[in-house]
Coordinates of C-alpha atoms in Angstrom, one line a residue:
Chain A
M1 CA 159.2 77.3 338.4
A2 CA 161.5 74.4 339.0
R3 CA 164.9 75.8 338.9
N4 CA 167.8 73.3 338.9
S5 CA 171.5 73.8 338.7
G6 CA 173.8 71.6 336.8
G7 CA 175.4 70.0 339.8
G8 CA 174.6 71.6 343.1
G9 CA 174.4 75.1 344.3
G10 CA 173.0 77.8 342.0
V11 CA 175.1 80.3 340.3
G12 CA 174.4 83.4 342.3
G13 CA 171.0 84.7 343.3
G14 CA 168.6 86.2 341.0
G15 CA 168.5 89.9 340.2
G16 CA 166.8 91.4 343.1
G17 CA 168.0 88.6 345.3
G18 CA 165.8 86.3 347.2
A19 CA 164.2 82.9 346.6
A20 CA 164.2 81.2 343.2
A21 CA 160.6 80.3 343.6
G22 CA 158.3 82.4 341.6
A23 CA 161.2 83.8 339.6
M24 CA 159.7 82.7 336.3
G25 CA 156.1 83.3 337.2
G26 CA 154.6 86.7 337.1
G27 CA 155.8 89.6 335.1
S28 CA 155.0 89.8 331.4
S29 CA 153.6 86.8 329.7
D30 CA 155.4 87.4 326.4
P31 CA 157.7 84.4 326.2
L32 CA 160.5 86.3 324.5
E33 CA 160.6 88.9 327.3
R34 CA 160.6 86.1 329.8
I35 CA 163.5 84.5 328.0
E36 CA 165.4 87.7 328.1
R37 CA 164.7 88.2 331.7
L38 CA 165.6 84.7 332.7
A39 CA 168.8 84.8 330.6
S40 CA 170.0 88.0 332.3
E41 CA 169.4 86.8 335.8
N42 CA 172.3 84.4 335.8
A43 CA 175.7 84.1 334.2
V44 CA 175.0 80.8 332.5
V45 CA 171.5 79.9 331.6
I46 CA 170.4 76.7 329.8
F47 CA 166.9 76.0 328.5
S48 CA 166.6 72.3 328.4
I49 CA 164.2 69.3 328.3
S50 CA 164.7 66.8 331.1
S51 CA 164.4 63.7 328.8
C52 CA 166.7 65.1 326.0
C53 CA 170.1 63.4 325.8
M54 CA 171.8 66.3 324.0
C55 CA 170.6 68.6 326.8
H56 CA 172.2 66.2 329.2
A57 CA 175.5 66.3 327.2
I58 CA 175.6 70.1 327.3
K59 CA 175.0 70.1 331.0
R60 CA 177.8 67.6 331.5
L61 CA 180.1 69.9 329.3
F62 CA 179.6 72.8 331.6
C63 CA 180.0 70.8 334.7
G64 CA 183.1 69.3 333.3
M65 CA 184.5 72.8 332.9
G66 CA 183.6 73.6 336.5
V67 CA 180.7 75.8 335.7
N68 CA 177.3 75.4 337.4
P69 CA 174.7 76.7 335.0
T70 CA 171.2 77.6 335.7
V71 CA 169.0 75.1 334.0
Y72 CA 165.3 75.6 333.1
E73 CA 163.6 72.3 332.3
L74 CA 160.8 73.5 330.0
D75 CA 158.9 70.2 330.1
E76 CA 158.7 70.5 333.9
E77 CA 157.5 74.1 333.8
P78 CA 153.8 74.0 334.5
R79 CA 153.2 77.4 333.0
G80 CA 154.5 78.7 329.8
G81 CA 157.2 76.1 329.2
K82 CA 155.7 75.3 325.8
D83 CA 155.5 79.0 324.9
I84 CA 159.1 79.5 325.7
E85 CA 160.1 76.5 323.6
K86 CA 158.1 77.9 320.6
A87 CA 159.7 81.3 321.0
L88 CA 163.1 79.7 321.0
M89 CA 162.2 77.8 317.9
R90 CA 161.5 81.1 316.2
L91 CA 164.5 82.7 317.6
L92 CA 166.9 80.0 316.4
A93 CA 164.9 79.2 313.2
T94 CA 164.9 75.5 313.9
P95 CA 162.2 73.0 314.8
S96 CA 164.3 71.5 317.6
P97 CA 166.2 74.4 319.3
L98 CA 167.0 72.8 322.6
P99 CA 169.3 72.9 324.4
V100 CA 169.9 76.7 324.2
V101 CA 172.6 78.4 326.2
F102 CA 172.8 82.0 327.2
I103 CA 175.9 83.4 328.7
G104 CA 175.9 86.8 330.3
G105 CA 172.4 87.4 329.1
K106 CA 173.6 86.9 325.5
L107 CA 172.5 84.1 323.2
V108 CA 175.3 81.7 322.4
G109 CA 173.3 79.0 320.7
S110 CA 172.7 75.3 320.6
M111 CA 175.2 72.5 321.1
D112 CA 177.1 73.0 317.9
R113 CA 177.8 76.6 318.5
V114 CA 178.7 76.0 322.1
M115 CA 181.2 73.3 321.1
A116 CA 182.6 75.3 318.3
S117 CA 183.2 78.3 320.6
H118 CA 184.8 76.0 323.2
I119 CA 187.2 74.5 320.7
N120 CA 188.2 77.8 319.2
G121 CA 188.8 79.1 322.7
S122 CA 186.2 81.8 322.8
L123 CA 183.9 80.1 325.3
V124 CA 186.1 80.3 328.4
P125 CA 186.7 84.1 328.2
L126 CA 183.0 84.6 327.7
L127 CA 182.3 82.6 330.8
K128 CA 184.9 84.5 332.8
E129 CA 183.5 87.8 331.7
A130 CA 179.9 86.8 332.5
A131 CA 181.0 85.5 335.9
S132 CA 182.8 88.7 336.7
S133 CA 180.0 90.9 335.6
E134 CA 177.6 88.7 337.5
G135 CA 179.8 88.8 340.5
R136 CA 179.8 92.6 340.5
G137 CA 176.0 92.6 340.9
C138 CA 175.8 89.7 343.4
D139 CA 176.6 89.1 347.0
D140 CA 177.3 85.4 346.5
A141 CA 181.1 85.1 346.2
R142 CA 181.0 81.4 345.6
Q143 CA 180.5 81.8 341.9
H144 CA 184.0 82.9 341.4
Q145 CA 185.2 79.5 342.6
Y146 CA 182.8 77.7 340.4
L147 CA 183.9 79.6 337.3
A148 CA 187.5 78.5 337.6
S149 CA 188.0 76.9 334.2
D150 CA 191.7 77.2 333.5
Chain B
M1 CA 157.3 -26.3 289.7
Y2 CA 158.2 -23.9 292.2
T3 CA 157.5 -20.3 292.3
Y4 CA 160.2 -18.5 294.1
R5 CA 158.8 -16.9 297.1
S6 CA 161.9 -15.7 298.5
A7 CA 161.9 -12.1 299.2
V8 CA 164.4 -9.4 299.3
I9 CA 166.4 -8.6 296.3
S10 CA 168.9 -6.3 297.9
N11 CA 170.0 -6.0 301.5
G12 CA 167.1 -3.7 302.1
S13 CA 164.4 -4.1 304.6
F14 CA 161.2 -5.8 304.2
S15 CA 159.3 -2.7 303.7
E16 CA 161.7 -1.5 301.0
F17 CA 161.2 -4.8 299.4
T18 CA 157.4 -4.5 299.3
E19 CA 157.7 -1.0 298.0
N20 CA 159.8 -2.3 295.2
A21 CA 157.3 -5.0 294.7
L22 CA 154.7 -2.5 294.2
R23 CA 156.8 -0.6 291.7
G24 CA 156.7 -3.5 289.5
F25 CA 158.0 -6.7 288.6
K26 CA 160.6 -5.4 286.2
F27 CA 162.1 -3.2 288.7
L28 CA 162.5 -6.0 291.1
F29 CA 164.4 -7.9 288.6
F30 CA 166.5 -5.0 287.7
E31 CA 167.5 -4.8 291.3
V32 CA 168.5 -8.3 291.2
S33 CA 170.8 -7.7 288.4
M34 CA 172.3 -4.7 290.1
A35 CA 172.9 -6.5 293.3
G36 CA 176.2 -8.2 293.9
P37 CA 177.0 -11.6 295.0
S38 CA 176.2 -10.8 298.5
S39 CA 172.6 -10.2 297.7
M40 CA 169.9 -12.5 297.8
V41 CA 168.2 -14.8 295.6
G42 CA 166.3 -12.5 293.5
M43 CA 163.6 -14.4 291.9
Q44 CA 160.6 -12.6 292.9
G45 CA 157.6 -14.4 292.0
F46 CA 154.1 -13.2 292.4
S47 CA 151.6 -15.7 293.3
G48 CA 149.6 -16.3 290.4
N49 CA 150.4 -16.0 286.9
T50 CA 153.5 -14.0 286.5
V51 CA 156.9 -15.3 286.9
M52 CA 160.0 -14.6 285.1
S53 CA 159.5 -13.6 281.7
Q54 CA 161.9 -13.0 279.0
T55 CA 162.2 -9.3 279.4
C56 CA 163.0 -9.6 283.1
F57 CA 166.6 -10.4 282.8
P58 CA 168.1 -7.6 281.0
D59 CA 171.5 -7.7 282.8
F60 CA 171.8 -11.3 283.2
G61 CA 173.9 -11.6 280.1
E62 CA 176.9 -11.3 282.4
I63 CA 175.9 -14.3 284.3
E64 CA 175.2 -16.0 281.1
E65 CA 178.8 -15.6 280.2
S66 CA 180.3 -16.5 283.4
T67 CA 178.1 -19.3 284.3
A68 CA 178.6 -21.4 281.4
G69 CA 176.8 -24.2 282.9
Y70 CA 173.6 -22.2 282.9
S71 CA 172.7 -22.0 279.4
A72 CA 169.2 -21.6 280.7
F73 CA 169.8 -18.0 281.1
S74 CA 170.8 -17.4 277.6
T75 CA 167.4 -18.2 276.3
C76 CA 165.7 -16.5 279.2
S77 CA 162.8 -18.7 278.9
P78 CA 160.9 -19.4 282.1
N79 CA 161.3 -23.0 281.7
S80 CA 164.9 -23.0 281.3
I81 CA 165.3 -21.5 284.7
F82 CA 163.9 -24.4 286.2
S83 CA 165.7 -26.9 284.1
S84 CA 169.1 -25.9 285.1
S85 CA 171.9 -28.2 284.6
N86 CA 172.1 -29.0 288.2
P87 CA 171.2 -32.6 288.3
S88 CA 169.7 -32.5 291.7
G89 CA 166.9 -30.4 290.4
A90 CA 167.6 -27.7 292.7
V91 CA 166.8 -24.3 291.5
V92 CA 169.8 -22.2 291.1
P93 CA 169.6 -18.5 291.7
P94 CA 171.5 -16.2 289.4
F95 CA 174.7 -15.9 291.4
K96 CA 177.9 -15.1 289.9
H97 CA 180.0 -18.0 288.7
S98 CA 182.5 -18.3 291.4
R99 CA 180.0 -18.5 294.1
L100 CA 178.3 -21.4 292.6
R101 CA 181.3 -23.6 292.8
E102 CA 181.3 -23.6 296.6
N103 CA 179.0 -25.0 299.0
I104 CA 177.5 -21.7 299.8
D105 CA 176.5 -20.9 303.3
V106 CA 173.3 -19.2 302.8
S107 CA 173.9 -16.8 305.7
E108 CA 176.7 -15.4 303.6
I109 CA 174.4 -14.6 300.9
C110 CA 171.4 -13.3 302.7
S111 CA 171.2 -10.7 305.4
P112 CA 169.9 -12.0 308.7
Y113 CA 166.6 -10.5 307.8
E114 CA 166.5 -12.2 304.6
M115 CA 167.5 -15.4 306.3
G116 CA 164.4 -15.3 308.3
I117 CA 162.3 -15.1 305.3
C118 CA 164.2 -17.6 303.4
S119 CA 164.8 -20.1 306.0
G120 CA 161.7 -21.6 305.1
Y121 CA 163.1 -22.3 301.7
Y122 CA 166.6 -23.2 302.4
N123 CA 168.0 -26.0 304.3
S124 CA 170.8 -24.2 306.0
Q125 CA 172.3 -27.2 307.4
K126 CA 173.0 -28.7 304.2
G127 CA 174.5 -25.5 302.9
R128 CA 172.8 -26.0 299.7
I129 CA 170.1 -23.9 298.3
M130 CA 167.3 -26.2 297.9
P131 CA 163.7 -25.6 298.0
D132 CA 162.0 -26.9 301.0
S133 CA 159.2 -29.3 300.9
K134 CA 156.2 -28.5 299.0
E135 CA 154.0 -28.0 302.0
Q136 CA 155.3 -24.5 302.5
F137 CA 153.5 -23.4 299.5
E138 CA 150.3 -24.6 300.8
N139 CA 149.6 -21.5 302.7
V140 CA 150.4 -19.4 299.8
G141 CA 148.1 -18.9 297.0
D142 CA 148.7 -22.1 295.5
S143 CA 148.0 -21.0 292.0
G144 CA 151.7 -20.4 291.8
I145 CA 152.4 -24.0 291.9
G146 CA 151.9 -25.8 288.8
D147 CA 153.4 -26.3 285.4
A148 CA 155.9 -24.1 284.1
S149 CA 153.6 -23.6 281.2
Q150 CA 151.3 -21.8 283.5
H151 CA 154.0 -19.3 284.1
T152 CA 154.7 -18.3 280.6
D153 CA 152.9 -15.2 281.0
T154 CA 154.9 -12.6 279.3
S155 CA 152.8 -9.8 280.6
M156 CA 154.8 -7.4 282.6
D157 CA 151.8 -5.8 284.1
V158 CA 151.2 -6.6 287.6
D159 CA 147.7 -6.2 288.6
K160 CA 146.8 -4.5 291.7
D161 CA 145.1 -7.6 292.9
D162 CA 148.2 -9.5 292.3
I163 CA 150.1 -7.1 294.4
N164 CA 147.7 -7.3 297.2
Q165 CA 147.7 -11.0 297.0
F166 CA 151.4 -11.0 297.0
M167 CA 151.7 -8.8 300.0
Q168 CA 149.3 -11.0 301.9
N169 CA 151.3 -13.9 300.9
E170 CA 154.5 -12.3 302.1
A171 CA 152.9 -11.6 305.3
L172 CA 151.9 -15.1 305.7
I173 CA 155.3 -16.2 304.6
S174 CA 157.0 -14.1 307.2
V175 CA 154.8 -15.6 309.8
D176 CA 155.4 -18.9 308.5
S177 CA 159.1 -18.4 308.3
V178 CA 159.2 -17.3 311.9
E179 CA 157.6 -20.5 312.9
R180 CA 160.0 -22.4 310.7
A181 CA 162.9 -20.5 312.2
K182 CA 161.8 -21.3 315.7
S183 CA 161.6 -24.9 314.9
Q184 CA 165.0 -25.3 313.4
K185 CA 168.4 -25.7 315.0
G186 CA 169.7 -22.3 313.9
G187 CA 166.4 -20.9 314.8
Q188 CA 167.3 -19.1 318.0
K189 CA 169.7 -16.8 316.2
T190 CA 167.4 -15.9 313.5
F191 CA 164.5 -15.4 315.9
H192 CA 166.6 -13.0 317.8
R193 CA 167.5 -11.2 314.7
L194 CA 163.9 -11.0 313.7
A195 CA 163.0 -9.6 317.1
Q196 CA 165.7 -7.0 316.7
N197 CA 164.3 -6.0 313.4
R198 CA 160.8 -5.7 314.8
E199 CA 162.1 -3.6 317.6
A200 CA 164.0 -1.3 315.2
A201 CA 160.9 -0.9 313.1
R202 CA 158.8 -0.1 316.1
K203 CA 161.3 2.5 317.2
S204 CA 161.4 4.2 313.9
R205 CA 157.7 4.3 313.8
L206 CA 157.7 6.0 317.2
K207 CA 160.3 8.5 316.0
K208 CA 158.3 9.3 313.0
K209 CA 155.3 9.9 315.1
A210 CA 157.2 12.2 317.4
Y211 CA 158.6 14.2 314.5
V212 CA 155.2 14.6 313.0
Q213 CA 153.8 15.9 316.3
Q214 CA 156.7 18.4 316.5
L215 CA 155.9 19.6 313.0
E216 CA 152.3 20.1 313.8
S217 CA 153.0 22.1 316.9
S218 CA 155.5 24.2 315.1
Q219 CA 153.0 24.9 312.4
L220 CA 150.5 26.0 315.1
K221 CA 153.0 28.3 316.6
L222 CA 153.8 29.8 313.2
N223 CA 150.2 30.4 312.5
Q224 CA 149.9 32.2 315.8
M225 CA 152.8 34.4 315.1
E226 CA 151.5 35.2 311.7
Q227 CA 148.2 36.3 313.3
E228 CA 150.0 38.4 315.8
L229 CA 152.1 40.0 313.1
K230 CA 149.1 40.8 311.1
S231 CA 147.3 42.4 313.9
M232 CA 150.3 44.4 314.9
R233 CA 150.8 45.6 311.4
Q234 CA 147.3 46.6 311.2
Q235 CA 147.8 48.8 314.2
G236 CA 150.7 50.4 312.4
M237 CA 153.3 49.3 314.9
L238 CA 155.5 47.5 312.5
M239 CA 156.5 50.2 310.1
Y240 CA 160.0 48.8 309.5
C241 CA 159.1 45.2 308.9
G242 CA 157.4 43.4 306.1
N243 CA 157.3 44.7 302.6
T244 CA 158.1 48.3 303.5
G245 CA 161.0 47.0 305.6
D246 CA 162.5 45.3 302.6
Q247 CA 162.4 48.6 300.7
C248 CA 164.0 50.4 303.6
Q249 CA 166.7 47.8 303.7
K250 CA 167.4 48.2 300.1
M251 CA 167.6 51.9 300.4
A252 CA 169.8 51.6 303.4
G253 CA 171.9 49.2 301.6
T254 CA 172.5 51.5 298.6
G255 CA 173.1 54.4 301.0
A256 CA 175.8 52.6 302.8
S257 CA 177.4 51.2 299.8
S258 CA 177.4 54.6 298.0
F259 CA 179.1 56.1 301.0
D260 CA 181.7 53.3 301.1
A261 CA 182.4 53.9 297.4
E262 CA 182.7 57.6 298.0
Y263 CA 185.0 57.2 300.9
V264 CA 187.3 55.0 298.9
R265 CA 187.4 57.6 296.3
W266 CA 188.1 60.3 298.9
L267 CA 190.9 58.3 300.4
D268 CA 192.6 58.0 297.0
A269 CA 192.3 61.7 296.4
H270 CA 193.6 62.3 299.9
R271 CA 196.7 60.2 299.4
Q272 CA 197.5 62.1 296.2
K273 CA 197.2 65.4 297.9
I274 CA 199.4 64.2 300.8
N275 CA 202.0 63.0 298.2
N276 CA 202.0 66.4 296.6
L277 CA 202.5 68.0 300.0
Q278 CA 205.4 65.7 300.7
L279 CA 207.0 66.5 297.4
A280 CA 206.5 70.2 298.1
I281 CA 208.1 70.1 301.5
N282 CA 211.0 68.1 300.1
A283 CA 211.4 70.6 297.4
N284 CA 211.3 73.4 299.9
V285 CA 208.7 75.4 298.0
G286 CA 207.7 78.8 299.2
D287 CA 205.2 79.4 302.0
N288 CA 202.5 80.6 299.7
D289 CA 202.5 77.5 297.6
L290 CA 202.7 75.4 300.6
R291 CA 199.7 77.3 302.1
T292 CA 197.7 76.5 299.0
L293 CA 198.4 72.9 299.4
V294 CA 197.7 72.8 303.1
D295 CA 194.4 74.6 302.6
G296 CA 193.6 72.2 299.9
V297 CA 194.0 69.2 302.2
I298 CA 192.0 70.8 305.0
A299 CA 189.2 71.7 302.5
H300 CA 189.3 68.1 301.4
Y301 CA 188.8 67.0 304.9
D302 CA 185.7 69.2 304.9
D303 CA 184.5 67.2 301.9
M304 CA 184.8 64.1 303.9
F305 CA 182.7 65.5 306.8
R306 CA 180.0 66.5 304.3
L307 CA 180.0 63.0 302.9
K308 CA 179.7 61.6 306.3
S309 CA 176.7 63.7 307.2
M310 CA 175.0 62.6 304.0
G311 CA 175.8 59.0 304.8
A312 CA 174.4 59.4 308.3
K313 CA 171.2 60.7 306.8
H314 CA 170.9 57.5 304.8
D315 CA 172.1 55.0 307.4
V316 CA 173.3 56.3 310.8
F317 CA 174.0 52.8 312.1
H318 CA 176.3 52.1 309.2
M319 CA 178.3 55.2 310.0
L320 CA 178.3 54.4 313.7
S321 CA 179.4 50.9 313.1
G322 CA 182.5 52.0 311.3
M323 CA 182.2 49.2 308.8
W324 CA 183.4 51.7 306.2
T325 CA 186.9 51.8 307.8
T326 CA 189.5 49.2 308.4
P327 CA 189.4 46.9 311.5
A328 CA 192.3 48.5 313.3
E329 CA 190.8 52.0 312.8
R330 CA 187.5 50.6 314.0
C331 CA 189.3 49.6 317.2
F332 CA 189.9 53.3 318.0
M333 CA 186.6 54.5 316.8
W334 CA 184.6 57.0 318.8
L335 CA 181.1 58.0 317.7
G336 CA 181.7 57.2 314.1
G337 CA 185.3 58.5 313.6
F338 CA 188.6 59.3 315.2
R339 CA 189.1 61.1 318.5
S340 CA 190.3 64.7 318.1
S341 CA 192.1 64.4 321.5
E342 CA 193.9 61.3 320.2
L343 CA 194.9 63.2 317.1
L344 CA 196.6 65.8 319.1
R345 CA 198.4 63.2 321.2
I346 CA 199.6 61.6 317.9
L347 CA 201.0 64.9 316.9
G348 CA 202.7 65.3 320.2
D349 CA 206.3 66.3 319.9
S350 CA 206.4 66.2 316.1
L351 CA 205.3 69.8 316.0
E352 CA 208.5 71.2 317.6
P353 CA 209.6 73.9 317.8
L354 CA 206.5 75.7 319.1
T355 CA 206.3 79.1 320.6
D356 CA 205.0 79.5 324.1
Q357 CA 201.8 80.9 322.8
Q358 CA 201.4 78.0 320.6
V359 CA 202.1 75.6 323.4
M360 CA 199.4 77.1 325.5
S361 CA 197.0 77.1 322.7
V362 CA 197.7 73.5 321.9
C363 CA 197.2 72.7 325.6
N364 CA 193.9 74.4 325.7
L365 CA 192.8 72.8 322.5
Q366 CA 193.7 69.4 323.9
Q367 CA 191.8 70.1 327.1
S368 CA 188.7 71.5 325.4
S369 CA 188.5 68.6 322.9
V370 CA 188.7 66.1 325.8
Q371 CA 185.9 67.9 327.6
A372 CA 183.7 68.0 324.6
E373 CA 184.3 64.4 323.9
D374 CA 183.4 63.5 327.4
A375 CA 180.2 65.5 327.3
L376 CA 179.1 63.8 324.1
S377 CA 180.1 60.4 325.5
Q378 CA 178.0 61.0 328.6
G379 CA 175.1 62.1 326.4
M380 CA 175.4 58.9 324.4
E381 CA 175.3 56.9 327.6
A382 CA 172.2 58.7 328.7
L383 CA 170.6 57.9 325.4
Q384 CA 171.4 54.2 325.7
Q385 CA 170.1 54.1 329.2
S386 CA 166.8 55.8 328.3
L387 CA 166.4 53.5 325.2
A388 CA 166.9 50.5 327.4
E389 CA 164.3 51.8 329.8
S390 CA 161.8 52.3 327.1
L391 CA 162.1 48.8 325.9
S392 CA 162.3 47.1 329.2
S393 CA 159.5 45.3 330.9
A394 CA 159.5 48.0 333.6
S395 CA 157.8 50.4 331.3
L396 CA 156.0 48.0 329.0
G397 CA 155.0 45.1 331.2
P398 CA 155.7 41.5 330.2
S399 CA 155.2 40.6 326.6
G400 CA 151.8 39.5 325.7
S401 CA 150.2 41.5 328.5
G402 CA 148.1 42.9 325.8
N403 CA 148.6 46.6 326.6
V404 CA 148.8 47.7 323.0
G405 CA 148.4 51.4 323.5
N406 CA 151.3 51.4 326.0
Y407 CA 153.4 49.4 323.7
M408 CA 152.8 51.8 320.8
S409 CA 153.6 54.9 322.8
Q410 CA 156.8 53.4 324.2
M411 CA 157.8 52.4 320.8
A412 CA 157.2 55.9 319.6
I413 CA 159.3 57.3 322.4
A414 CA 162.1 54.8 321.6
M415 CA 161.9 55.8 317.9
G416 CA 162.3 59.4 318.9
K417 CA 165.4 58.6 321.0
L418 CA 166.9 56.7 318.1
G419 CA 166.5 59.7 316.0
T420 CA 168.8 61.7 318.2
L421 CA 171.7 59.3 317.2
E422 CA 172.1 61.3 314.0
N423 CA 172.5 64.5 316.0
F424 CA 175.2 62.9 318.2
L425 CA 177.1 61.7 315.1
H426 CA 176.8 65.2 313.6
Q427 CA 178.2 66.8 316.8
A428 CA 181.1 64.4 316.9
D429 CA 182.0 65.1 313.3
L430 CA 181.7 68.8 314.0
L431 CA 184.1 68.4 316.9
R432 CA 186.6 66.7 314.7
Q433 CA 186.3 69.4 312.1
Q434 CA 186.6 72.2 314.6
T435 CA 189.7 70.6 316.1
M436 CA 191.4 70.4 312.8
R437 CA 190.5 74.0 311.9
Q438 CA 191.8 75.2 315.3
M439 CA 195.1 73.3 314.7
H440 CA 195.4 75.0 311.4
R441 CA 194.9 78.4 313.0
I442 CA 197.5 77.7 315.8
L443 CA 200.2 76.4 313.6
T444 CA 202.3 78.0 310.9
T445 CA 202.0 76.8 307.4
R446 CA 205.0 74.7 307.5
Q447 CA 204.1 73.2 310.8
A448 CA 200.6 72.6 309.5
A449 CA 202.0 70.7 306.5
Q450 CA 204.2 68.7 308.8
A451 CA 201.2 67.9 311.0
L452 CA 199.1 66.7 308.1
L453 CA 201.9 64.4 307.0
V454 CA 202.2 63.0 310.5
I455 CA 198.5 62.4 310.8
N456 CA 198.4 60.7 307.4
D457 CA 201.3 58.5 308.4
Y458 CA 199.5 57.4 311.5
F459 CA 196.3 56.4 309.7
S460 CA 198.2 54.7 306.9
R461 CA 200.0 52.6 309.4
L462 CA 196.7 51.7 311.1
R463 CA 195.3 50.6 307.7
A464 CA 198.5 48.6 306.9
L465 CA 198.1 47.0 310.3
S466 CA 194.6 46.0 309.4
S467 CA 195.7 44.4 306.1
L468 CA 198.5 42.5 307.9
W469 CA 196.1 41.2 310.4
L470 CA 193.6 40.1 307.8
L471 CA 196.4 38.3 306.0
R472 CA 197.5 36.6 309.2
S473 CA 193.9 35.4 309.9
R474 CA 193.6 34.1 306.4
N475 CA 196.9 32.2 306.6
R476 CA 195.9 30.7 309.9
T477 CA 192.7 29.4 308.3
F478 CA 194.6 27.6 305.6
A479 CA 197.5 26.6 307.6

């Protein structure tokens, strides 16, 4: 599964360490379970479409805050990308769910929710918490630097 | 008896003259009467039977009065024309009185062109208008020459044959006159003038030909385009053009205008609420009452955002264009409205005194609004870029390359991209709304009231600036 980060190095290794390749493949084929698994693997997870401009905007938002999210481009995923998209549609009850952001394994929502939480000041603490909990389970110390958002 | 062969009635061209000739005898004579002294001898005679008849001189009464010597006109009989009081027997044209007293230089009377025609008839040297020798008329249908009695044809109908004959005659006359012109002393000048006229006529003919050719090619092009349009429409590509397009335009128009009307109404209501708030602050009302008023203003802002989202559904481009705001506001417009970060900058120090907590919160709010704005701006840039790519030749190939399927798919992609504009506008409005709400949360009631007044002042001044500017532009135009 092609796994890109917002602007460079990834945010920590996956649960269980090791290479990113094959992280999405294998395991259960139920898309919701896959989503859950993927979302919990990293502090900040974004499901996106490479050609979508709003997805681009949300990526820029996180990068502007100094966060490097883990981005899954569903249109570039050879296996199951469509299924995940459909599952997300059901989850968010909207025909166009993307982009979707998970922080600390928990669903934050689409662009409007992310922005609203950023403006009302709840996003940054959430990020910090996710980073710290991530950091506890990960060898990669770099992520603390990346999550400096003050 | 002479039949006047001289041509031109007015200073028009020969072709005009023949046109007039074709319109009828009467018309010709009418033209004569309308023409001033500088115009030519107007006796237009057709070879053959018709000459001046009684009804031909409707306006010559004037001349009748001024030219006392020419009682001939008063009776308007053909004969009398010829039997003028001029003892020399010269035929006198119906010039105005004053002219007839002088030795008229014919060139004064005729245009050079006319001169050419008439030179055959006038002895320019003598400066008198005299008919030339009889022999001129030999080439002409000589039926015109004869007794006046032959010319008492009162019929106004000009037969077609007559016209044809007449035109032939005129052609001959012009040829004849050219020869005559050549042979006379003043001939060089007139010949030159004739040549100039011929040249001019030739040029105008060429111009006309070129114009007609251009018209024809344009028509061909138009037909081609129509065909293209038809085929494209059949393939369902042009959904927003043609008849359906007109309807869409109408709908968009009403959507836009209905938003504009609603916005104006909103502004009025907003001003009133702000006035009430100002009065309340001045009157030092209690916090509870003030809070009610402040909440009312904030809720009213929510109304505006709702209106905007409805307006965007109807016509997103109208909302983005900002044509519903004043010019100066438009100058600062970002994604269909004001910048939240700008708003906070406007508030600046006017919110003093703030607690430390408040200061930090305002700082964070400022930062997060800037970050959100930047993110949306970059998203918009990406949108523009990808739209441009869809429409560029890189993806479609040059126009007319005939790859219809590719064209259609790219257009569909571009359409999809345009559809995301509404989403961006929505997010921008949400950002504005969220920023206002957050400010409301951070500040105390009194501070919030103050903040609302400051914001209103700022936008009122922007609107006033727009009005001043428009006035200035208008004054410049009329200065």
